[in-house]
XYZ file of N, CA, C and O in Angstrom:
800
model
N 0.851 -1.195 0.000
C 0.000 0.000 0.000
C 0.878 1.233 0.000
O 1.980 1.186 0.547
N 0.362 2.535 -0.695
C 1.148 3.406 -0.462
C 1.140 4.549 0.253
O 1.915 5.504 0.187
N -0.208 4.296 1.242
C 0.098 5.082 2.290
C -0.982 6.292 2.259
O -1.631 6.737 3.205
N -0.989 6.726 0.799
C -1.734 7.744 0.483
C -2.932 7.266 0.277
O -3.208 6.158 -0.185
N -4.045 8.551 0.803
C -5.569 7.956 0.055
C -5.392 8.420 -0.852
O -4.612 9.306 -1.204
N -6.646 7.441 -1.685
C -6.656 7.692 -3.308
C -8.726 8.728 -3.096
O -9.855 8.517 -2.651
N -8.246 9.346 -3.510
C -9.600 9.839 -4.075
C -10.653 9.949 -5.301
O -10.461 10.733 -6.231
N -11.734 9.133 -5.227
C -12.250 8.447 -6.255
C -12.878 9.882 -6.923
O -13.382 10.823 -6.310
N -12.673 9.724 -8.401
C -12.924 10.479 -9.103
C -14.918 11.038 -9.265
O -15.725 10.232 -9.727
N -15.261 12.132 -8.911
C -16.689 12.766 -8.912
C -17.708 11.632 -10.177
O -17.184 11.456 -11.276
N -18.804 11.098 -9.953
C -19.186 10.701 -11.080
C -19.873 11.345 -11.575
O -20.383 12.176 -10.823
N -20.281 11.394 -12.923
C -19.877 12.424 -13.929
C -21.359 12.035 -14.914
O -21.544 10.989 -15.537
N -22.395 13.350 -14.806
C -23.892 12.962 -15.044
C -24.216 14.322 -16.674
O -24.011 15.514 -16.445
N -24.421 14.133 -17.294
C -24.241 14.696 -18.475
C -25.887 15.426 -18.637
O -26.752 14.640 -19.023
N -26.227 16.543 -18.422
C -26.957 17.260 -18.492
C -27.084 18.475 -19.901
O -26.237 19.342 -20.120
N -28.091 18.299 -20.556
C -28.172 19.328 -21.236
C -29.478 20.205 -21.639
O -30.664 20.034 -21.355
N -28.764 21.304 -22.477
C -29.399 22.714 -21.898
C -30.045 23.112 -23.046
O -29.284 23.491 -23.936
N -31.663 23.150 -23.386
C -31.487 23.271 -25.269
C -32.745 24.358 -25.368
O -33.012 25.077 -24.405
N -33.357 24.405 -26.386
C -34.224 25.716 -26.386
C -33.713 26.608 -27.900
O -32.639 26.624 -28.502
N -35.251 27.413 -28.187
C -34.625 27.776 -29.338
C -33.184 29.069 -29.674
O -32.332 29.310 -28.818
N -33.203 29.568 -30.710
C -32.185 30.307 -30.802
C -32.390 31.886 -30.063
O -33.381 32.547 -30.371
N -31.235 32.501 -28.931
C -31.087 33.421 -28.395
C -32.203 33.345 -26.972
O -32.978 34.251 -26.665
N -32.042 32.009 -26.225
C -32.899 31.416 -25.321
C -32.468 32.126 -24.126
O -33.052 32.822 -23.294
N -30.932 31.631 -24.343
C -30.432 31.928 -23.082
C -29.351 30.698 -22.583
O -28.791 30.767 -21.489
N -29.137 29.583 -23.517
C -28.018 28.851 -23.085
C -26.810 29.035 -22.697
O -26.336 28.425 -21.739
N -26.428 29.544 -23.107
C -24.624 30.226 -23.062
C -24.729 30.892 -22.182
O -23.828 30.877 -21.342
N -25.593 31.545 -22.050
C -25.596 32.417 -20.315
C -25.697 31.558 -19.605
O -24.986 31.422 -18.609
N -26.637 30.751 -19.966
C -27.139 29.416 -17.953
C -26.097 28.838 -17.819
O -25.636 28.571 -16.709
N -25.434 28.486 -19.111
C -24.196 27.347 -18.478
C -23.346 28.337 -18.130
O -22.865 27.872 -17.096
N -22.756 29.555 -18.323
C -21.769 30.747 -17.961
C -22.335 31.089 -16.478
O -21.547 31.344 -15.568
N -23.648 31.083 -16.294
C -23.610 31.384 -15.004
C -23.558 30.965 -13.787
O -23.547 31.585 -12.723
N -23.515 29.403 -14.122
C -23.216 28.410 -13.087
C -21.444 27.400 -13.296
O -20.990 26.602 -12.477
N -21.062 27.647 -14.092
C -19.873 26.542 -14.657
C -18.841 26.906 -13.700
O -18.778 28.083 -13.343
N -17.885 25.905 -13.161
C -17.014 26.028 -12.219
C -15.909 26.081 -13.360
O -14.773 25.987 -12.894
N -15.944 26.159 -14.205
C -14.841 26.133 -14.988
C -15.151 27.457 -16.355
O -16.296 27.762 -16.689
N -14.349 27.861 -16.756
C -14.425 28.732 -18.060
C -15.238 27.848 -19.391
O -14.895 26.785 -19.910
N -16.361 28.683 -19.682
C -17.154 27.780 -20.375
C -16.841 27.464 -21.743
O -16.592 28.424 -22.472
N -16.807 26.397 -22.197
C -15.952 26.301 -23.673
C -17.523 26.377 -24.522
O -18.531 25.736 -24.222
N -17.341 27.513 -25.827
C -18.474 27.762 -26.287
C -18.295 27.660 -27.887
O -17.264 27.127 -28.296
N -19.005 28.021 -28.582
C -18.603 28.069 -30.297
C -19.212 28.949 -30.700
O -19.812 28.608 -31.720
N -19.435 30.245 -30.347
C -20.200 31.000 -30.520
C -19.468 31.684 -31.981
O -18.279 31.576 -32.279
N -20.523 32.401 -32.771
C -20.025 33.210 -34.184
C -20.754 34.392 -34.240
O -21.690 34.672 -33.491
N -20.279 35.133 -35.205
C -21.136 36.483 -35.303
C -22.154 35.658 -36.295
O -21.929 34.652 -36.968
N -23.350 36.433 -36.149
C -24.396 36.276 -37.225
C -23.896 36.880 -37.977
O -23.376 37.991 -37.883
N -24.047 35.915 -39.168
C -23.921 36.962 -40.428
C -24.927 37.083 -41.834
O -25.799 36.215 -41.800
N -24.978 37.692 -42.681
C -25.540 37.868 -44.222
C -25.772 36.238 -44.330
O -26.898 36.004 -44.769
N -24.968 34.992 -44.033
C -25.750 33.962 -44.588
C -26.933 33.464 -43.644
O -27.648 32.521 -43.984
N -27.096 34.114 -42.497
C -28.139 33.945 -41.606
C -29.913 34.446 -42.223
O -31.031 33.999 -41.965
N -29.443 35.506 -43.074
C -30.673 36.318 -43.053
C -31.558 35.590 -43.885
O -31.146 35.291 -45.007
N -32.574 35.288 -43.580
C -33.621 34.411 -44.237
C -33.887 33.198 -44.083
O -34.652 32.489 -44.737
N -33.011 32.860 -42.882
C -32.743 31.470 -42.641
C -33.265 31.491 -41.388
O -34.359 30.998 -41.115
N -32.527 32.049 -40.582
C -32.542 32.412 -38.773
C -33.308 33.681 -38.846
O -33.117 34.687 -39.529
N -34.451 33.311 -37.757
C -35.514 34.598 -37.493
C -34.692 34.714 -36.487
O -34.183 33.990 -35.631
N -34.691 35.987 -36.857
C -33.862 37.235 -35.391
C -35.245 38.310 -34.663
O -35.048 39.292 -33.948
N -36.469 37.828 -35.052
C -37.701 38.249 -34.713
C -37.770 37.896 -32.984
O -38.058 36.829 -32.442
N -37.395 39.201 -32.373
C -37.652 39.010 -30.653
C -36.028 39.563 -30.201
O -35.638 40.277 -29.276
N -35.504 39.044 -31.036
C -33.978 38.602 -30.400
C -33.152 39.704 -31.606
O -32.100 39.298 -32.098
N -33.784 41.290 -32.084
C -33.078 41.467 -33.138
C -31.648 42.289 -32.587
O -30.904 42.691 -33.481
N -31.305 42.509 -31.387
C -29.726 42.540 -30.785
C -29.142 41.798 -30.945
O -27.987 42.150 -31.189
N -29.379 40.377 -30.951
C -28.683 39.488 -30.836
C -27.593 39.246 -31.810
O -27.924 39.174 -32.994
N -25.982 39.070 -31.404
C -25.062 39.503 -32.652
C -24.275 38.147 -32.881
O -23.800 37.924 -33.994
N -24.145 37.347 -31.970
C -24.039 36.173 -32.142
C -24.452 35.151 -31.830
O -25.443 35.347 -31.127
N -24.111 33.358 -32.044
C -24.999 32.333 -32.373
C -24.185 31.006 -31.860
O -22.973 30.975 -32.078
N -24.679 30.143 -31.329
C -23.925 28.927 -31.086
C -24.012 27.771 -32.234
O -25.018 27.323 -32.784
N -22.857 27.483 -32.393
C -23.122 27.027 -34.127
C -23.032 25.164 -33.949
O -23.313 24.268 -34.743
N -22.606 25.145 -32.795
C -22.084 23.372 -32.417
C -22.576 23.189 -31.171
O -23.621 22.542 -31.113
N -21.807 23.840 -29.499
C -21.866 22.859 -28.248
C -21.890 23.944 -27.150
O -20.685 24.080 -26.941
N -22.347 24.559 -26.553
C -21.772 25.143 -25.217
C -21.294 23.930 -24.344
O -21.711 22.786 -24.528
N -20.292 24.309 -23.281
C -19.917 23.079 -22.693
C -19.439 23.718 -21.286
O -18.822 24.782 -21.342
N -19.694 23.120 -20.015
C -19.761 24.152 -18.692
C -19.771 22.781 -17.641
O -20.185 21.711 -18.086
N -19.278 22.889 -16.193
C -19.383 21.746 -15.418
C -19.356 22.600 -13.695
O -18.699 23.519 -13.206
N -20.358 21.767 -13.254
C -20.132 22.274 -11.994
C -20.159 20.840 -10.933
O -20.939 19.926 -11.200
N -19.561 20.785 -10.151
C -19.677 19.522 -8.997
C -20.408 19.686 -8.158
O -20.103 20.463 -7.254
N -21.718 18.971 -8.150
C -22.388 19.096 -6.764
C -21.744 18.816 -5.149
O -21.920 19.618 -4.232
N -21.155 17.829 -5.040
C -20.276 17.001 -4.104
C -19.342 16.517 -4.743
O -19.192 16.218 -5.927
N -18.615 16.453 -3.701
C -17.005 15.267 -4.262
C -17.606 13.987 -4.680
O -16.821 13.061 -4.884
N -18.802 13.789 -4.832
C -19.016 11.944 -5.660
C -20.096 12.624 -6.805
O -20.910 11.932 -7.417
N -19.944 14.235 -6.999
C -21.246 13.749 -8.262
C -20.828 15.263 -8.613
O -20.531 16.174 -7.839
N -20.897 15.252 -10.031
C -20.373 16.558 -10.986
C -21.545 16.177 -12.239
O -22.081 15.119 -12.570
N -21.643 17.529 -12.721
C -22.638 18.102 -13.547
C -22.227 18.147 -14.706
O -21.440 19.092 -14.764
N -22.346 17.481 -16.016
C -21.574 18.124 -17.435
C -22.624 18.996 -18.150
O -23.767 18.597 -18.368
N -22.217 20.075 -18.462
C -23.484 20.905 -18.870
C -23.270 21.137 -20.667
O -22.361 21.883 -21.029
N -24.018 20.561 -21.553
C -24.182 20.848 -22.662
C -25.346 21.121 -23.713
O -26.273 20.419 -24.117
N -24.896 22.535 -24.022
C -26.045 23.429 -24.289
C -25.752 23.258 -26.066
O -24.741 23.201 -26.766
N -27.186 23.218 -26.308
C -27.247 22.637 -27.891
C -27.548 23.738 -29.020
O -28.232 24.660 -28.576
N -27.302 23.825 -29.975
C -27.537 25.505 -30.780
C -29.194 24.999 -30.809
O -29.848 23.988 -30.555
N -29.410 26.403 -31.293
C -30.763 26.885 -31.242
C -31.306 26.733 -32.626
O -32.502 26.461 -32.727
N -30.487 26.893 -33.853
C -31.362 27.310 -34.932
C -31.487 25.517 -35.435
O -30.972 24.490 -34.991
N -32.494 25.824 -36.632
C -33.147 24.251 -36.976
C -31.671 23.833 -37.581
O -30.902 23.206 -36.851
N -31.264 24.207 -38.996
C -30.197 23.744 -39.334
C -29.255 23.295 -38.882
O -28.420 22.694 -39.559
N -29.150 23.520 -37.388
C -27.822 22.570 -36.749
C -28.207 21.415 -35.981
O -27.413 20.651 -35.432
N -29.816 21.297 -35.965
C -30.360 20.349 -35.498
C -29.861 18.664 -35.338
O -30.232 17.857 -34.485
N -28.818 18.445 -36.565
C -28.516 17.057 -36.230
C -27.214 16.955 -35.612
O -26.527 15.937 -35.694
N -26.806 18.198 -34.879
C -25.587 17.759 -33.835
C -26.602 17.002 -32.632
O -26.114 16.181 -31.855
N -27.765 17.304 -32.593
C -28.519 17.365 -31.646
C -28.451 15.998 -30.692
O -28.311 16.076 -29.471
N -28.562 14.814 -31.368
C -28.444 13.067 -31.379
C -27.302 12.747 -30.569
O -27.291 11.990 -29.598
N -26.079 13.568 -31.191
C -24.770 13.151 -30.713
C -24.096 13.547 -29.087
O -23.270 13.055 -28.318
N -25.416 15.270 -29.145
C -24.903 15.776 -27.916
C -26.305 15.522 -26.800
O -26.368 16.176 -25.759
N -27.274 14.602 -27.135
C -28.036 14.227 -26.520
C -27.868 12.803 -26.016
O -28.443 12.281 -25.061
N -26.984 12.284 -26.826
C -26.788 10.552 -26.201
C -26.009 10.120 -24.627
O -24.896 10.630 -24.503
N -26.291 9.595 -23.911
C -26.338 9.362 -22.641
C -26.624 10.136 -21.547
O -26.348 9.742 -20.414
N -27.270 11.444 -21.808
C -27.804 12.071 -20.714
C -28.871 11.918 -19.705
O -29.704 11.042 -19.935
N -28.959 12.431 -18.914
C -29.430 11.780 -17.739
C -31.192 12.621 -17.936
O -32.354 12.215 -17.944
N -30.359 14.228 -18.096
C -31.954 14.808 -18.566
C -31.600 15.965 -18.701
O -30.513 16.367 -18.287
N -32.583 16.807 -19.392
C -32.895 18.177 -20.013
C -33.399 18.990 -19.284
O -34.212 18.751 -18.392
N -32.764 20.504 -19.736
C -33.576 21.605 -19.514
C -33.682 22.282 -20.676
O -32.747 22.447 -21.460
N -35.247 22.847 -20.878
C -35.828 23.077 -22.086
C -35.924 24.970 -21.957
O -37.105 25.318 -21.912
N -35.218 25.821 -21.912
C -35.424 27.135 -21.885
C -36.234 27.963 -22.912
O -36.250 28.091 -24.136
N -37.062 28.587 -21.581
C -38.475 29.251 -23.104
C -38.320 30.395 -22.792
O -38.067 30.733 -21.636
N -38.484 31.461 -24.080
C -38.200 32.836 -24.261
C -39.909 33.315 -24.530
O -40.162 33.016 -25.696
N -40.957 33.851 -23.961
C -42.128 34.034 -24.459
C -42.215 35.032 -25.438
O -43.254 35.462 -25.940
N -40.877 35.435 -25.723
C -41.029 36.906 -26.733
C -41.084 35.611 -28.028
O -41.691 36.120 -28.971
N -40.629 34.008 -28.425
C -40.299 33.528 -29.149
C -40.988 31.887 -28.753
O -40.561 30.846 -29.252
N -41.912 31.953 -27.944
C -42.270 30.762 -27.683
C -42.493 29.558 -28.669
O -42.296 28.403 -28.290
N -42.750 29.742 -29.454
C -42.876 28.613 -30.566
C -41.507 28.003 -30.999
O -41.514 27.031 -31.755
N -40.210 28.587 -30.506
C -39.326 28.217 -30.838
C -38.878 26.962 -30.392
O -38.009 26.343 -31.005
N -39.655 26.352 -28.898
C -39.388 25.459 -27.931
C -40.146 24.613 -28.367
O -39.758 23.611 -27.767
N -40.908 24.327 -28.954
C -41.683 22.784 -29.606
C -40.052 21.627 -30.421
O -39.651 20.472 -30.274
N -39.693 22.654 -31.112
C -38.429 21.179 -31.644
C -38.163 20.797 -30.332
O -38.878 19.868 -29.955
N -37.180 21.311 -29.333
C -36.662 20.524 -28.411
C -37.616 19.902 -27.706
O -37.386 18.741 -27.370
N -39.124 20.638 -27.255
C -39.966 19.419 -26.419
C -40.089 18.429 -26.984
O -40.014 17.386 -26.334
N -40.326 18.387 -28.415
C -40.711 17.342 -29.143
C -39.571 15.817 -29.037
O -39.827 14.670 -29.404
N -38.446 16.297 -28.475
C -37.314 16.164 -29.108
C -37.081 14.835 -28.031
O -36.868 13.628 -28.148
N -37.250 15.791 -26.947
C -37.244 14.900 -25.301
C -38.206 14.034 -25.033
O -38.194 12.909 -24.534
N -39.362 14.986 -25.590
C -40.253 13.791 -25.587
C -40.554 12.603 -26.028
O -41.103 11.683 -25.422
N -40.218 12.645 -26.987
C -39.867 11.554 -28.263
C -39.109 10.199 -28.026
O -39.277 9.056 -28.452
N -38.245 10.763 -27.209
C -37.487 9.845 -26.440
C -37.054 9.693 -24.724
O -36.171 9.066 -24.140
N -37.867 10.365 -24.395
C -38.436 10.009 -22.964
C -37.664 10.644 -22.001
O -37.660 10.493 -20.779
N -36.931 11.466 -22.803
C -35.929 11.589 -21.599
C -36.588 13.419 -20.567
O -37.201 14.425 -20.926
N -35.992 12.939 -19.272
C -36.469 13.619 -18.324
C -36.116 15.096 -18.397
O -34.965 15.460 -18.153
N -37.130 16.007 -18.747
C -36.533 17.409 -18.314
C -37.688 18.372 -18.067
O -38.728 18.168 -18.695
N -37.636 19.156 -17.422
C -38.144 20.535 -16.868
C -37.891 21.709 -17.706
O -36.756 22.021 -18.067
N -39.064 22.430 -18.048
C -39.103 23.431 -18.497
C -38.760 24.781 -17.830
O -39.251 24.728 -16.703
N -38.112 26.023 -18.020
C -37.638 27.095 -17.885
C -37.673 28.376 -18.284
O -37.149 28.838 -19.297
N -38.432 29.060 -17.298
C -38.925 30.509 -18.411
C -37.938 31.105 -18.201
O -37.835 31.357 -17.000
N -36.874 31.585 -18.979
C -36.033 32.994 -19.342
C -36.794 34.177 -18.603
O -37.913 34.443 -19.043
N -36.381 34.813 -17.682
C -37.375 35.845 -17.858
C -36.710 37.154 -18.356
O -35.926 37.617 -17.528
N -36.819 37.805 -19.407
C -35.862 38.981 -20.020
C -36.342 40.070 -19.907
O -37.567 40.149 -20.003
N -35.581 41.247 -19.671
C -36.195 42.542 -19.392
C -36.836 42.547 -20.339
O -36.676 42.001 -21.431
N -38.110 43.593 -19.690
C -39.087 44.108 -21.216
C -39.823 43.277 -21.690
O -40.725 43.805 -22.341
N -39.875 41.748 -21.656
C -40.874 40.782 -22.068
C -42.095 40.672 -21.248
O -42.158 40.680 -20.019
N -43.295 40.544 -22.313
C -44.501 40.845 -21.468
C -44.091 39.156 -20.249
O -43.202 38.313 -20.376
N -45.023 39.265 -19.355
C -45.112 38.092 -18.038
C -46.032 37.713 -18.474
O -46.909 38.381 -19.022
N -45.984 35.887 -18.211
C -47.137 35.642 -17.960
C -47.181 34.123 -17.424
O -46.623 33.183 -17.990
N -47.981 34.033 -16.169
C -47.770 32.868 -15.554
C -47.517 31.986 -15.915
O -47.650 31.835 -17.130
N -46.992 30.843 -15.088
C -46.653 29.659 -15.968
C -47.179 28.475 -16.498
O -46.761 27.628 -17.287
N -48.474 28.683 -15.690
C -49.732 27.452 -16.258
C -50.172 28.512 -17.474
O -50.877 28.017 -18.353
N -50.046 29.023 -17.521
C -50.596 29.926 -19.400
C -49.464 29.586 -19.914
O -49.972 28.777 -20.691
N -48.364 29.512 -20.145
C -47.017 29.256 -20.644
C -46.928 27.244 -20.719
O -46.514 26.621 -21.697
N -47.431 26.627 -19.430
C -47.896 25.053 -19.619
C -48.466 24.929 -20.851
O -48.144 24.201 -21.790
N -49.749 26.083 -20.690
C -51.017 25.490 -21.364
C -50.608 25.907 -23.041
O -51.024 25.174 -23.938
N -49.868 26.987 -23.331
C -49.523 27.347 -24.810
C -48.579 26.181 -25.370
O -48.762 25.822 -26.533
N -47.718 25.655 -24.713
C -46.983 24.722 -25.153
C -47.608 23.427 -24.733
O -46.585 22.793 -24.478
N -48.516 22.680 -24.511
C -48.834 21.688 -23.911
C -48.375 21.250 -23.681
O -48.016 20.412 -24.507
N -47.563 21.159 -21.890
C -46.928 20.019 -21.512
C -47.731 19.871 -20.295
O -48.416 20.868 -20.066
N -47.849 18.891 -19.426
C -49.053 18.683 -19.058
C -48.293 18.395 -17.767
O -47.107 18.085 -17.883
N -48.926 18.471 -16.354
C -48.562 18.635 -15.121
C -47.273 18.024 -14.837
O -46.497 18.746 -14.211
N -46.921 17.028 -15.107
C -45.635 16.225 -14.517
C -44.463 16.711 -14.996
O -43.315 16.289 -14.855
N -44.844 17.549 -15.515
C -43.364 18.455 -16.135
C -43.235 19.338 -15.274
O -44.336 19.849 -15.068
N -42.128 19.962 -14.413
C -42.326 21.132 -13.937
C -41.328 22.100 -14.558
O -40.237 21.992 -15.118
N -42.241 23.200 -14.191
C -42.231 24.385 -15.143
C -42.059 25.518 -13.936
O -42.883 25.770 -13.058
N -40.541 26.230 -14.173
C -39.979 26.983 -13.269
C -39.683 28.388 -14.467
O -39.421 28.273 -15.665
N -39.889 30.149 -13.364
C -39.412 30.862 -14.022
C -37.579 30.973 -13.334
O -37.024 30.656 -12.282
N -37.182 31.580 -14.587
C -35.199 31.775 -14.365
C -34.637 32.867 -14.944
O -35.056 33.245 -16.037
N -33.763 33.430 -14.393
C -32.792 34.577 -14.752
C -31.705 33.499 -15.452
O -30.980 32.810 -14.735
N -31.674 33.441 -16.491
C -30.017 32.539 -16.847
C -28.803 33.148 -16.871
O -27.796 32.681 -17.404
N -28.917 34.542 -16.104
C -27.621 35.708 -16.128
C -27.449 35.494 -14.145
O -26.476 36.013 -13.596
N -28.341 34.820 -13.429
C -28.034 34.612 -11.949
C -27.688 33.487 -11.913
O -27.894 32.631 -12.774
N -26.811 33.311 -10.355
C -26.368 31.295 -10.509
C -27.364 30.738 -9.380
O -27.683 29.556 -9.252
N -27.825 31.887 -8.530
C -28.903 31.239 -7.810
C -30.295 30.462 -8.403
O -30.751 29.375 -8.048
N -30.815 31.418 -9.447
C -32.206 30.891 -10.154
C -31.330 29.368 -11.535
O -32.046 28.663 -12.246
N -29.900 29.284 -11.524
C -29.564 28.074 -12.323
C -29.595 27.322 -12.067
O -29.947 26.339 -12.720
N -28.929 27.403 -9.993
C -28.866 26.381 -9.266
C -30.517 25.535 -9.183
O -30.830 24.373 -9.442
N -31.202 26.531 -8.778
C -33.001 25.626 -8.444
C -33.341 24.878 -9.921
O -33.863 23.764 -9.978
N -32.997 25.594 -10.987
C -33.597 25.088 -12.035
C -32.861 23.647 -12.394
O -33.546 22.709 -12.801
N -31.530 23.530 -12.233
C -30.854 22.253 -12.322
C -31.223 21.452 -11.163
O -31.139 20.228 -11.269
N -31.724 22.108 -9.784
C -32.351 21.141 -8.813
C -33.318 20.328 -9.145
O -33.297 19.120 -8.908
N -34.492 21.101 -9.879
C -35.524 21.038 -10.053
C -35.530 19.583 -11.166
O -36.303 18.629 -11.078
N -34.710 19.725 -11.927
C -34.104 18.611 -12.656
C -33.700 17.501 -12.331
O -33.644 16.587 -13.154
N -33.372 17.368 -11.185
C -32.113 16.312 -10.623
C -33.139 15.798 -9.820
O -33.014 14.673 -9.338
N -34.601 16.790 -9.519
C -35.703 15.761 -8.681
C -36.706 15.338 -9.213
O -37.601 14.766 -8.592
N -36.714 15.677 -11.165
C -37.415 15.423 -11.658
C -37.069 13.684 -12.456
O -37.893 12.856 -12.845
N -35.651 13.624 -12.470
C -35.023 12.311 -12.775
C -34.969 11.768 -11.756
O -35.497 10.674 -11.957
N -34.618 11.834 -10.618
C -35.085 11.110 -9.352
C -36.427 10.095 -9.148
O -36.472 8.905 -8.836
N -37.681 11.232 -9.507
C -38.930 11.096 -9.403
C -38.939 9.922 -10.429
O -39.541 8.904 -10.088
N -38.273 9.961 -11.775
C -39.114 9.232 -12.974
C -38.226 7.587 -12.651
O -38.733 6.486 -12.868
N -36.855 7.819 -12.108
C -36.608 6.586 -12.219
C -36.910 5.579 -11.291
O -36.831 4.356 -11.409
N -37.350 6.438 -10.135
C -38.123 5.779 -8.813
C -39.636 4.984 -9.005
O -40.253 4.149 -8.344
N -39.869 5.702 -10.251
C -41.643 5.050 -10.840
C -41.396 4.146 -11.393
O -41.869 3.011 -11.342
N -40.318 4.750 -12.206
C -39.718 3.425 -13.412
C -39.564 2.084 -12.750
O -40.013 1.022 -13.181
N -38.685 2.316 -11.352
C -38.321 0.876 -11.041
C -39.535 0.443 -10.140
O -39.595 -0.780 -10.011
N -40.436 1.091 -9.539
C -41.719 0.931 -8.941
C -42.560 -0.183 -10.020
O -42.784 -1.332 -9.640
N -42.940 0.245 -11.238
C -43.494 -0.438 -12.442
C -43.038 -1.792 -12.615
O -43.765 -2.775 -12.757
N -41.286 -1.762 -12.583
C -40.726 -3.191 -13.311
C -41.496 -3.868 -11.981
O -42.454 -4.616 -12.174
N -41.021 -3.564 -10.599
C -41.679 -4.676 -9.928
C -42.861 -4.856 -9.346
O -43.183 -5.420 -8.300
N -43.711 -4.068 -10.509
C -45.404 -4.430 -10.598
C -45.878 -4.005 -9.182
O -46.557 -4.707 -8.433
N -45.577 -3.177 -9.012
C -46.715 -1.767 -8.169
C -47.840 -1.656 -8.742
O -47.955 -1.515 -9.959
N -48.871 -1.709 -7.869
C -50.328 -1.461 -8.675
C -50.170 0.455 -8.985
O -49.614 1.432 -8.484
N -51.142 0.079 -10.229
C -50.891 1.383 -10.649
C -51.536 2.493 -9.675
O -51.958 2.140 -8.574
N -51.613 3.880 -10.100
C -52.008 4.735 -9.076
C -54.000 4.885 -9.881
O -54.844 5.581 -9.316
């Protein structure tokens, strides 16, 4: 033996962050990442126009073209990989590659652009995987509760649906909580089911 403890490496839960274009990803993972966030961001440019609606978002000067990528450790046995997916349709099939083995989603909604969030619900839903919805809330955007915001996007009670600043790390922290008890919840039913729990 050599005397020294060995310290077992954090295990390592792959979370990602998706929503349409100018949501607010690159901020949520920037505002929580224990590390400098590795991003791919570009200027918009002339080949954007007609392609990418900048309708809501017309400040917006640049675009995530591939991965945001950000990590925070909850405890010394459990760390967060945070990867935030571009927004516009055309980059849509990185989507598969940076969605495979994650644990679960957060779906960020902009109401100045709400329709933008159906690809990704569709997306999670499709394939079951666990995530919670997230209102952006941005200066100047009209409010509006979040069972009207449920009910425009139909996702239906078992989803929970939190508002968020993605520029604070306090409102990132609850919203990734909110996550981590929403995969909790589903895999606790899940294994409830295999061993034939009467239903509710």
């Amino acid at each position: 033996m050599s005397g020294r403890s060995e310290k077992a490496a954090p295990l390592a839960v792959k979370i990602v962050i998706s929503g349409g274009l100018g949501v607010g990803k690159t901020t949520f993972i920037g505002a929580i990442s224990e590390i400098e966030p590795l991003d791919t961001e570009a200027a918009i440019t002339q080949v954007s126009v007609g392609v990418d609606s900048l309708v809501g978002v017309e400040n917006k000067t640049t675009t995530t073209v591939a991965l945001d990528f950000g990590r925070i450790t909850l405890d010394p046995t459990l760390a967060l990989y945070l990867f935030g997916t571009p927004g516009q349709d055309r980059f849509s099939f990185l989507w598969e590659d940076l969605v495979e083995g994650a644990l679960g989603a957060i779906v960020l909604v902009d109401t100045r652009r709400i329709e933008d969030s159906f690809p990704a619900l569709d997306f999670f839903e499709e394939r079951g995987t666990p995530f919670v919805l997230a209102v952006n809330r941005f200066d100047g955007a009209q409010q509006f509760a979040l069972e009207e915001i449920r009910e425009a996007l139909g996702i239906d009670g078992t989803v929970p649906a939190l508002a968020c600043d993605a520029r604070q790390r306090s409102s990132v922290r609850d919203v990734l909580a909110a996550l981590m008890d929403q995969v909790v919840q589903r895999h606790a039913a899940g294994g409830a089911a295999r061993v034939g729990a009467p239903a509710r």
